[in-house]
Amino acid sequence: MYNKYFGFEEQPFSIAPDPRYLYMSEQHRESLAHLVYGFNSDGGFVLLTGEVGTGKTTVCRCLLEQVPDNSSIALVINPKLTVNELLATICDEFGIKYPSGNTSLKVFIDLINEYLCEAHAKNKKVVLIIDEAQNLSAEVLEQLRLLTNLETNKRKLLQIILLGQPELRDKLGQPELRQLSQRIIARYHLGPLSKKDLGAYVTHRISVAGLEDELFPSSTIDRLYILSRGIPRIINLLCDRALLGTFTQGKHKVSSRILNIAAKEVLETPKFKHGISTTMLVAALILTAFSLVSASAYFYYMTAKKSSAISVIPDTKATDQAHVNVLDKLKWPDTIPIKQSKETAYRSVFSIWGITYSDDNSIPPCQQAQSKGLRCLKGLGSMESIRTLNLPVILTLHNEAGEEYYATLITLTKDIGSLNVGGRNIEASVKDIESQWLGDYTLLWKTPPEYSGDIKPGDKGVLVKWLDTHLAVINNRKPVQGDVITYDNALVNELKKFQLAEGLVPDGIAGAQTIIHLNTATAEEMPTLTGGIKKN
């Protein structure tokens, strides 16, 4: 009704889970990263929980927009089912034919197992997604666990993604479901938007709908946050009703007064007559605390099945002595002040890249690197994420006294890493390296020509030309003709598919990690962890 009045091409605040309208807040990026990680793993369960309306389904739809062609996806949106009904629904979703009126669990399970084996033979990934999974009974959840028992030596043949409200976490914590809980390889809880993100969220949706005008002044945004507590679905309902009220009054800005009227109409309906739930209020209050620990929680969840933060030492004298010897090799040399470890590590990684490290302390290492066409990337991750980046990396290690020092990881095989520690080149097992490392890393990466920041949709120029050229090589196509091309939707979708295949967040933005993966995929000349200097 108000679209033509304001100039919208479509309704900006629909509550339908349209991935185009997904605003990628830090939380949504992390939740999508968990889904991507789980999707690209070797099977098991992936868990995404959150309050009603926080965007779980939309994040999942964003994942589904980018899944590879060799994927078979089943989506169950009504999980209030018996075991028989669920198995029949799974068969229906995957197109598995079964005898009419069948009530035999064995028949359903045998048919599903046969389908999974055939899909594996065709190198097809099979994924079952269940929305509103908090409604699943313990009996049904246990049957889902049994379905994931079919596996090869390397991976399970069925991946299951569970989306649900917070009570799903409580249900999975029950003793009778501990076996299922132990199979969860990635989990994330999606909270409400922060006040800062709320304003960006509103602006994003208005922009996607085709309008660049500011319709919600900052004072209205402040009030919107108080009324909605950052819950996206409630934000959408309030904004939609407020725009309608603004239209009927012939105005062009949404005032706090109009928003209050909209809130009275929306939140006093039977669905919201008690206002925001207590759980939602608590979630909003703990958001700040949650953000402080999200980095470490992210590291824990993304690596829980891949590595151990502390090596387990068997209670034998021989093993104890071997472990001590390894720690002796990894420790910082007593002859060099430990405060020099960072400079020594940077000098080492600069040398690997073939550039000279300056002793001028007034020029920070990353600034020196930038003058040579390189940039620093600092992050928190696991040894698996280091493998995917495949670049020499400075690790922040900790000795038995808790002191922090730095070492350069030069090469990495499946089980062994070669490091430079205080000028000494040593080898150690991945497990022993992880026993001294809590996930902090810094690496150098090669930037495209005239690089000034992330390559985003709508950009033009040399960077977009570089991006198109690399994607053309990867997809075996001809580059777009012309010196000035636009980063349009076709190129965005092409990059998203590449990001998903590489285990990255498919946001269509070519940031540091995406550029690193593009460089690796197109054989840019650079040092790697697996093969020394990689050349064209």
Coordinates of C-alpha atoms in Angstrom, one line a residue:
M1 CA 0.0 0.0 0.0
Y2 CA 2.8 2.5 0.9
N3 CA 5.4 1.2 -1.5
K4 CA 4.6 3.6 -4.3
Y5 CA 4.3 6.5 -1.9
F6 CA 7.8 6.1 -0.5
G7 CA 9.4 4.7 -3.7
F8 CA 10.0 1.1 -2.7
E9 CA 10.2 -1.5 -5.4
E10 CA 8.9 -4.1 -2.9
Q11 CA 7.9 -4.4 0.7
P12 CA 11.0 -3.8 2.8
F13 CA 9.8 -5.4 6.1
S14 CA 8.2 -8.6 5.1
I15 CA 8.7 -11.4 7.7
A16 CA 9.3 -13.9 4.9
P17 CA 12.8 -15.4 5.2
D18 CA 14.2 -13.9 2.0
P19 CA 18.0 -14.3 2.0
R20 CA 18.4 -11.0 0.0
Y21 CA 17.3 -9.1 3.1
L22 CA 19.6 -10.9 5.5
Y23 CA 21.6 -8.3 7.4
M24 CA 24.9 -9.9 8.2
S25 CA 25.6 -8.7 11.7
E26 CA 28.6 -10.2 13.5
Q27 CA 26.3 -12.7 15.1
H28 CA 24.7 -13.7 11.8
R29 CA 28.1 -14.0 10.2
E30 CA 29.2 -16.3 12.9
S31 CA 26.0 -18.4 12.8
L32 CA 26.3 -18.7 9.0
A33 CA 30.0 -19.6 9.4
H34 CA 29.0 -22.5 11.7
L35 CA 26.4 -23.7 9.2
V36 CA 29.0 -23.5 6.4
Y37 CA 31.6 -25.3 8.5
G38 CA 29.1 -28.0 9.4
F39 CA 27.9 -28.4 5.8
N40 CA 31.5 -28.8 4.6
S41 CA 32.5 -31.2 7.3
D42 CA 32.4 -35.0 7.2
G43 CA 28.9 -35.5 8.7
G44 CA 27.1 -35.4 12.0
F45 CA 24.8 -32.8 13.5
V46 CA 24.9 -29.0 13.3
L47 CA 22.8 -27.0 15.8
L48 CA 21.6 -23.4 15.4
T49 CA 19.4 -22.1 18.2
G50 CA 17.9 -18.7 18.9
E51 CA 14.8 -16.9 20.2
V52 CA 11.7 -16.7 18.0
G53 CA 12.3 -14.2 15.1
T54 CA 16.1 -13.8 15.5
G55 CA 16.8 -15.0 11.9
K56 CA 17.6 -18.7 12.2
T57 CA 15.5 -19.7 9.2
T58 CA 16.8 -16.8 7.1
V59 CA 20.4 -17.7 7.8
C60 CA 19.7 -21.3 6.8
R61 CA 18.0 -20.1 3.6
C62 CA 21.1 -18.0 2.9
L63 CA 23.2 -21.3 3.1
L64 CA 20.7 -23.1 0.8
E65 CA 21.1 -20.3 -1.8
Q66 CA 24.7 -21.3 -2.3
V67 CA 24.8 -25.1 -1.9
P68 CA 26.8 -27.0 -4.6
D69 CA 24.9 -28.7 -7.4
N70 CA 25.9 -32.2 -6.1
S71 CA 23.8 -31.8 -3.0
S72 CA 20.5 -33.4 -2.0
I73 CA 18.6 -31.3 0.5
A74 CA 15.5 -32.3 2.5
L75 CA 13.7 -29.6 4.6
V76 CA 11.3 -30.6 7.3
I77 CA 9.3 -27.6 8.7
N78 CA 6.7 -29.4 10.8
P79 CA 8.6 -31.7 13.1
K80 CA 5.6 -32.6 15.5
L81 CA 5.7 -36.1 14.1
T82 CA 6.0 -39.7 15.3
V83 CA 9.0 -41.7 14.3
N84 CA 7.1 -43.3 11.5
E85 CA 5.7 -40.0 10.2
L86 CA 9.2 -38.4 10.3
L87 CA 10.8 -41.3 8.3
A88 CA 7.9 -41.1 5.8
T89 CA 8.5 -37.3 5.5
I90 CA 12.2 -37.8 5.0
C91 CA 11.5 -40.3 2.2
D92 CA 9.0 -37.8 0.6
E93 CA 11.5 -35.0 0.7
F94 CA 14.3 -37.0 -0.8
G95 CA 12.0 -38.6 -3.4
I96 CA 12.4 -42.1 -2.0
K97 CA 9.5 -44.3 -3.0
Y98 CA 8.0 -46.7 -0.3
P99 CA 5.0 -49.0 -0.2
S100 CA 1.7 -47.3 0.3
G101 CA 0.5 -47.5 3.9
N102 CA 3.8 -48.8 5.1
T103 CA 4.3 -48.6 8.9
S104 CA 7.4 -50.7 9.2
L105 CA 10.4 -48.8 10.6
K106 CA 12.7 -51.3 9.0
V107 CA 11.3 -50.7 5.5
F108 CA 11.7 -46.9 5.9
I109 CA 15.3 -47.2 7.3
D110 CA 16.4 -49.7 4.7
L111 CA 15.1 -47.5 1.9
I112 CA 16.8 -44.4 3.4
N113 CA 20.1 -46.3 3.9
E114 CA 20.0 -47.5 0.3
Y115 CA 19.4 -43.9 -0.9
L116 CA 22.4 -42.7 1.1
C117 CA 24.7 -45.4 -0.3
E118 CA 23.6 -44.6 -3.9
A119 CA 24.2 -40.8 -3.2
H120 CA 27.6 -41.5 -1.8
A121 CA 28.5 -43.6 -4.9
K122 CA 27.6 -40.5 -7.0
N123 CA 29.7 -38.2 -4.7
K124 CA 26.5 -36.5 -3.7
K125 CA 26.2 -34.8 -0.3
V126 CA 22.9 -35.5 1.5
V127 CA 21.6 -33.0 4.1
L128 CA 18.5 -33.1 6.2
I129 CA 17.4 -29.7 7.7
I130 CA 14.8 -29.7 10.5
D131 CA 13.2 -26.3 11.5
E132 CA 11.5 -25.8 14.8
A133 CA 13.4 -28.8 16.1
Q134 CA 12.5 -28.0 19.7
N135 CA 9.3 -29.8 18.9
L136 CA 11.0 -33.1 18.2
S137 CA 10.4 -35.8 20.9
A138 CA 13.3 -37.6 22.5
E139 CA 12.3 -40.8 20.6
V140 CA 12.4 -39.0 17.3
L141 CA 15.8 -37.4 18.1
E142 CA 17.2 -40.8 19.0
Q143 CA 16.0 -42.2 15.6
L144 CA 17.7 -39.3 13.9
R145 CA 20.9 -40.2 15.6
L146 CA 20.6 -43.8 14.5
L147 CA 20.2 -42.6 10.9
T148 CA 23.6 -41.0 11.1
N149 CA 25.2 -44.3 12.0
L150 CA 25.7 -45.1 8.3
E151 CA 29.2 -44.1 7.4
T152 CA 32.3 -44.8 5.5
N153 CA 35.8 -44.9 6.9
K154 CA 36.1 -41.1 6.3
R155 CA 32.6 -39.6 6.8
K156 CA 29.0 -40.1 7.7
L157 CA 26.6 -40.3 4.8
L158 CA 23.9 -38.1 6.3
Q159 CA 24.3 -34.5 7.6
I160 CA 21.6 -33.2 9.9
I161 CA 21.1 -29.5 10.6
L162 CA 18.7 -28.7 13.5
L163 CA 17.2 -25.2 13.9
G164 CA 15.3 -24.5 17.1
Q165 CA 14.4 -22.3 20.0
P166 CA 16.6 -22.2 23.2
E167 CA 14.7 -25.1 24.8
L168 CA 16.2 -27.4 22.1
R169 CA 19.6 -26.9 23.8
D170 CA 18.1 -27.9 27.1
K171 CA 16.5 -31.0 25.6
L172 CA 19.7 -32.1 24.0
G173 CA 21.4 -31.8 27.4
Q174 CA 19.2 -34.5 28.9
P175 CA 21.1 -37.7 29.8
E176 CA 19.1 -39.9 27.4
L177 CA 20.2 -37.7 24.4
R178 CA 23.9 -37.4 25.4
Q179 CA 25.0 -39.6 22.4
L180 CA 23.3 -37.3 20.0
S181 CA 24.8 -34.2 21.7
Q182 CA 28.2 -35.7 21.4
R183 CA 27.8 -35.9 17.6
I184 CA 27.1 -32.1 17.3
I185 CA 30.2 -30.8 15.4
A186 CA 29.1 -27.2 15.3
R187 CA 26.6 -25.2 17.4
Y188 CA 25.7 -21.6 17.7
H189 CA 23.1 -19.6 19.6
L190 CA 21.8 -16.5 17.8
G191 CA 20.8 -13.6 20.0
P192 CA 19.0 -10.3 19.3
L193 CA 20.5 -7.5 17.4
S194 CA 22.6 -4.9 19.2
K195 CA 21.4 -1.3 19.2
K196 CA 24.1 -0.4 16.7
D197 CA 23.2 -3.3 14.4
L198 CA 19.5 -2.4 14.5
G199 CA 20.0 0.9 12.7
A200 CA 22.2 -0.8 10.1
Y201 CA 19.6 -3.6 9.8
V202 CA 16.7 -1.1 9.0
T203 CA 18.9 0.8 6.5
H204 CA 19.9 -2.4 4.8
R205 CA 16.3 -3.6 4.3
I206 CA 15.2 -0.2 3.0
S207 CA 18.1 -0.2 0.6
V208 CA 17.4 -3.7 -0.7
A209 CA 13.8 -2.7 -1.3
G210 CA 15.1 0.1 -3.7
L211 CA 15.3 3.2 -1.6
E212 CA 18.3 5.1 -0.2
D213 CA 16.4 7.8 1.8
E214 CA 16.6 7.9 5.6
L215 CA 13.0 7.2 6.8
F216 CA 13.8 6.4 10.4
P217 CA 15.7 9.2 12.3
S218 CA 18.1 8.2 15.0
S219 CA 15.6 9.1 17.8
T220 CA 13.1 6.7 16.2
I221 CA 15.7 4.0 16.0
D222 CA 16.4 4.4 19.7
R223 CA 12.8 3.9 20.4
L224 CA 12.5 1.0 18.0
Y225 CA 15.3 -0.8 19.9
I226 CA 13.5 -0.3 23.3
L227 CA 10.3 -1.6 21.8
S228 CA 11.7 -4.6 19.9
R229 CA 14.6 -5.6 22.1
G230 CA 16.5 -6.3 18.9
I231 CA 14.3 -9.2 17.7
P232 CA 14.3 -8.9 13.9
R233 CA 10.8 -10.3 13.4
I234 CA 9.3 -7.7 15.8
I235 CA 11.4 -5.0 14.2
N236 CA 9.9 -5.9 10.8
L237 CA 6.3 -5.9 12.2
L238 CA 6.8 -2.5 13.9
C239 CA 8.5 -0.9 10.9
D240 CA 5.9 -2.1 8.5
R241 CA 3.0 -0.8 10.6
A242 CA 4.9 2.5 11.3
L243 CA 5.5 3.1 7.6
L244 CA 1.8 2.5 7.0
G245 CA 1.0 5.0 9.7
T246 CA 3.4 7.5 8.2
F247 CA 1.9 7.1 4.8
T248 CA -1.7 7.6 6.1
Q249 CA -0.6 10.9 7.7
G250 CA 1.1 12.1 4.5
K251 CA 4.5 12.4 6.2
H252 CA 8.0 11.2 4.9
K253 CA 9.8 10.4 8.2
V254 CA 8.7 7.9 10.8
S255 CA 8.4 9.7 14.1
S256 CA 8.7 8.2 17.6
R257 CA 5.0 9.1 18.1
I258 CA 3.9 7.1 15.0
L259 CA 6.2 4.2 16.1
N260 CA 4.6 4.2 19.5
I261 CA 1.1 4.0 17.9
A262 CA 2.3 1.1 15.7
A263 CA 3.7 -0.7 18.8
K264 CA 0.4 -0.4 20.6
E265 CA -1.3 -2.0 17.6
V266 CA 1.2 -4.7 17.0
L267 CA 2.4 -5.7 20.5
E268 CA -1.1 -5.6 22.1
T269 CA -2.5 -8.2 19.6
P270 CA -3.1 -11.6 21.2
K271 CA 0.2 -12.8 19.9
F272 CA 2.1 -10.1 21.7
K273 CA -0.3 -9.0 24.4
H274 CA 2.2 -9.8 27.1
G275 CA 4.9 -7.8 25.4
I276 CA 8.4 -9.2 24.8
S277 CA 8.9 -12.5 26.6
T278 CA 11.1 -12.6 29.7
T279 CA 13.5 -14.9 27.8
M280 CA 13.9 -12.3 25.1
L281 CA 14.6 -9.6 27.7
V282 CA 17.3 -11.7 29.3
A283 CA 18.8 -12.5 25.9
A284 CA 19.0 -8.8 25.2
L285 CA 20.6 -8.1 28.6
I286 CA 23.3 -10.8 28.1
L287 CA 24.1 -9.8 24.5
T288 CA 27.0 -7.6 25.6
A289 CA 28.5 -10.3 27.8
F290 CA 28.0 -12.8 25.0
S291 CA 29.9 -10.7 22.5
L292 CA 32.9 -10.6 24.8
V293 CA 33.2 -14.4 24.8
S294 CA 32.0 -15.1 21.2
A295 CA 35.5 -15.2 19.8
S296 CA 36.7 -17.9 22.2
A297 CA 33.3 -19.7 22.0
Y298 CA 33.6 -19.7 18.2
F299 CA 37.1 -21.2 18.4
Y300 CA 35.9 -23.9 20.8
Y301 CA 32.9 -25.0 18.8
M302 CA 34.7 -24.9 15.4
T303 CA 37.5 -27.0 16.6
A304 CA 35.9 -29.3 19.3
K305 CA 35.8 -32.3 16.9
K306 CA 39.1 -31.5 15.1
S307 CA 41.7 -31.0 17.7
S308 CA 42.4 -30.8 21.4
A309 CA 43.6 -27.6 23.0
I310 CA 45.7 -29.6 25.5
S311 CA 47.6 -32.8 24.7
V312 CA 46.7 -35.8 26.8
I313 CA 49.8 -37.4 28.2
P314 CA 49.6 -41.1 29.1
D315 CA 50.8 -41.9 32.6
T316 CA 54.1 -43.6 31.5
K317 CA 57.6 -42.4 32.2
A318 CA 58.7 -42.9 28.5
T319 CA 55.8 -40.8 27.2
D320 CA 56.4 -38.1 29.9
Q321 CA 60.0 -37.8 28.9
A322 CA 59.1 -37.6 25.2
H323 CA 56.6 -34.8 25.9
V324 CA 59.2 -32.9 28.0
N325 CA 61.7 -33.2 25.1
V326 CA 59.1 -31.8 22.7
L327 CA 58.3 -28.9 25.0
D328 CA 62.1 -28.2 25.3
K329 CA 62.2 -27.9 21.5
L330 CA 59.2 -25.6 21.4
K331 CA 60.2 -23.3 24.2
W332 CA 61.7 -19.9 23.7
P333 CA 65.6 -20.0 23.9
D334 CA 67.0 -18.9 27.2
T335 CA 69.7 -17.0 25.5
I336 CA 67.3 -14.5 23.8
P337 CA 65.0 -12.2 25.7
I338 CA 61.4 -13.4 25.3
K339 CA 60.3 -9.9 24.5
Q340 CA 62.2 -10.1 21.2
S341 CA 60.0 -13.1 20.0
K342 CA 57.5 -11.0 18.1
E343 CA 60.3 -9.2 16.1
T344 CA 62.1 -12.5 15.5
A345 CA 58.9 -14.1 14.2
Y346 CA 58.1 -11.2 11.9
R347 CA 61.7 -11.2 10.6
S348 CA 61.3 -14.9 9.8
V349 CA 57.9 -14.6 8.0
F350 CA 59.2 -11.6 6.0
S351 CA 62.2 -13.7 4.9
I352 CA 59.9 -16.5 3.7
W353 CA 58.0 -13.9 1.5
G354 CA 61.3 -12.7 0.1
I355 CA 61.2 -9.2 1.6
T356 CA 63.5 -7.5 4.2
Y357 CA 62.4 -6.7 7.7
S358 CA 63.5 -3.3 8.8
D359 CA 65.0 -2.7 12.3
D360 CA 63.3 0.7 12.4
N361 CA 61.0 0.3 15.4
S362 CA 59.0 3.4 14.4
I363 CA 57.6 1.5 11.4
P364 CA 55.2 -1.3 12.6
P365 CA 55.7 -4.7 10.8
C366 CA 52.3 -4.6 9.2
Q367 CA 53.0 -1.1 7.8
Q368 CA 56.2 -2.4 6.4
A369 CA 54.4 -5.3 4.8
Q370 CA 51.8 -3.0 3.2
S371 CA 54.6 -1.0 1.5
K372 CA 55.6 -4.4 -0.2
G373 CA 52.1 -5.2 -1.5
L374 CA 51.2 -7.4 1.5
R375 CA 48.8 -7.1 4.4
C376 CA 48.6 -8.6 7.8
L377 CA 45.7 -10.8 8.8
K378 CA 45.2 -11.5 12.5
G379 CA 42.7 -14.0 13.7
L380 CA 41.6 -16.7 16.1
G381 CA 41.2 -20.2 14.7
S382 CA 42.2 -23.8 14.7
M383 CA 44.9 -25.8 13.0
E384 CA 42.3 -26.8 10.4
S385 CA 41.6 -23.2 9.6
I386 CA 45.3 -22.6 9.3
R387 CA 45.5 -25.5 6.8
T388 CA 42.8 -23.9 4.6
L389 CA 44.6 -20.6 4.5
N390 CA 47.8 -22.5 3.6
L391 CA 50.2 -19.6 4.3
P392 CA 53.2 -19.3 6.7
V393 CA 51.8 -18.0 9.9
I394 CA 53.0 -16.5 13.2
L395 CA 51.5 -18.4 16.1
T396 CA 51.2 -17.0 19.6
L397 CA 52.5 -19.7 22.0
H398 CA 52.5 -20.0 25.8
N399 CA 55.1 -21.7 27.9
E400 CA 54.5 -23.5 31.2
A401 CA 54.9 -20.3 33.1
G402 CA 52.1 -18.7 31.1
E403 CA 54.4 -16.4 29.3
E404 CA 53.5 -15.4 25.7
Y405 CA 55.9 -15.7 22.8
Y406 CA 55.8 -16.0 19.1
A407 CA 56.9 -18.7 16.5
T408 CA 56.6 -18.9 12.8
L409 CA 54.9 -22.0 11.3
I410 CA 56.7 -22.6 8.0
T411 CA 55.4 -25.9 6.7
L412 CA 52.6 -28.2 7.8
T413 CA 51.7 -31.8 6.9
K414 CA 48.9 -33.9 8.3
D415 CA 50.7 -34.6 11.6
I416 CA 53.9 -32.5 11.6
G417 CA 54.6 -28.8 11.6
S418 CA 58.0 -27.1 10.9
L419 CA 58.5 -24.0 13.0
N420 CA 61.1 -21.2 13.5
V421 CA 61.3 -20.6 17.2
G422 CA 63.9 -17.9 18.2
G423 CA 65.9 -18.5 15.0
R424 CA 65.9 -22.3 15.4
N425 CA 64.1 -24.5 12.9
I426 CA 62.4 -27.4 14.6
E427 CA 59.7 -30.0 13.9
A428 CA 56.9 -30.9 16.2
S429 CA 53.7 -32.9 16.0
V430 CA 50.5 -30.9 15.4
K431 CA 49.1 -32.1 18.8
D432 CA 52.2 -30.8 20.6
I433 CA 52.0 -27.4 18.8
E434 CA 48.3 -27.2 19.8
S435 CA 49.3 -27.9 23.4
Q436 CA 51.2 -24.6 23.5
W437 CA 48.8 -22.6 21.2
L438 CA 45.4 -21.1 22.0
G439 CA 44.4 -20.1 18.5
D440 CA 45.8 -16.6 18.0
Y441 CA 47.7 -16.1 14.7
T442 CA 49.0 -13.5 12.3
L443 CA 49.9 -14.0 8.7
L444 CA 50.9 -12.0 5.6
W445 CA 48.8 -12.2 2.4
K446 CA 49.2 -10.8 -1.1
T447 CA 46.8 -8.0 -2.1
P448 CA 45.3 -7.4 -5.6
P449 CA 46.6 -4.4 -7.5
E450 CA 45.4 -1.0 -6.1
Y451 CA 43.8 -2.8 -3.2
S452 CA 42.1 -0.4 -0.8
G453 CA 39.7 -2.7 1.1
D454 CA 37.0 -5.3 0.7
I455 CA 35.5 -5.7 -2.8
K456 CA 31.8 -5.2 -2.4
P457 CA 28.7 -5.5 -4.7
G458 CA 28.3 -2.4 -6.8
D459 CA 32.1 -1.6 -6.9
K460 CA 33.8 -0.8 -10.2
G461 CA 37.4 -0.6 -11.3
V462 CA 40.7 -2.5 -11.2
L463 CA 39.7 -4.6 -8.2
V464 CA 36.5 -5.9 -9.8
K465 CA 38.5 -6.7 -12.9
W466 CA 41.0 -8.7 -10.8
L467 CA 38.1 -10.5 -9.1
D468 CA 36.4 -11.4 -12.4
T469 CA 39.7 -12.6 -13.9
H470 CA 40.3 -15.0 -11.0
L471 CA 36.8 -16.3 -11.0
A472 CA 37.0 -16.8 -14.7
V473 CA 40.1 -19.0 -14.2
I474 CA 38.4 -21.0 -11.5
N475 CA 35.2 -21.6 -13.4
N476 CA 37.0 -22.1 -16.8
R477 CA 35.2 -19.2 -18.5
K478 CA 36.3 -16.1 -20.4
P479 CA 36.7 -12.9 -18.4
V480 CA 34.2 -10.1 -18.9
Q481 CA 35.4 -7.8 -21.6
G482 CA 36.2 -4.1 -20.9
D483 CA 38.5 -2.3 -18.5
V484 CA 35.7 -1.0 -16.3
I485 CA 33.3 -3.6 -15.1
T486 CA 30.7 -3.6 -12.3
Y487 CA 30.6 -6.1 -9.5
D488 CA 27.0 -7.1 -10.4
N489 CA 24.7 -9.8 -9.2
A490 CA 26.0 -12.5 -11.6
L491 CA 29.6 -12.0 -10.3
V492 CA 28.3 -11.9 -6.7
N493 CA 26.6 -15.2 -7.1
E494 CA 29.7 -16.7 -8.6
L495 CA 31.8 -15.6 -5.7
K496 CA 29.2 -16.9 -3.2
K497 CA 29.4 -20.4 -4.7
F498 CA 33.2 -20.2 -4.5
Q499 CA 33.1 -19.1 -0.9
L500 CA 30.8 -21.9 0.1
A501 CA 32.9 -24.5 -1.7
E502 CA 35.9 -23.2 0.3
G503 CA 34.2 -23.3 3.6
L504 CA 33.9 -19.5 3.9
V505 CA 30.9 -17.4 4.8
P506 CA 29.1 -16.9 1.4
D507 CA 28.4 -13.2 1.8
G508 CA 29.5 -12.1 -1.7
I509 CA 32.2 -9.8 -0.2
A510 CA 35.8 -10.4 -1.2
G511 CA 37.6 -9.8 2.0
A512 CA 41.0 -10.9 3.2
Q513 CA 40.2 -14.6 3.6
T514 CA 38.3 -14.8 0.3
I515 CA 41.2 -13.1 -1.5
I516 CA 43.7 -15.5 0.0
H517 CA 41.6 -18.5 -1.2
L518 CA 41.3 -16.9 -4.7
N519 CA 45.0 -16.5 -4.8
T520 CA 45.6 -20.1 -3.8
A521 CA 43.0 -21.5 -6.2
T522 CA 44.5 -19.6 -9.2
A523 CA 48.1 -20.4 -8.3
E524 CA 49.3 -16.9 -7.5
E525 CA 53.1 -16.9 -6.8
M526 CA 53.4 -17.0 -3.0
P527 CA 54.8 -19.2 -0.2
T528 CA 52.6 -21.9 1.1
L529 CA 52.6 -24.3 4.1
T530 CA 52.3 -27.3 1.9
G531 CA 54.6 -26.6 -1.0
G532 CA 57.2 -23.9 -0.4
I533 CA 57.0 -21.1 -3.0
K534 CA 54.0 -21.6 -5.2
K535 CA 54.5 -20.3 -8.8
N536 CA 52.4 -20.0 -11.9

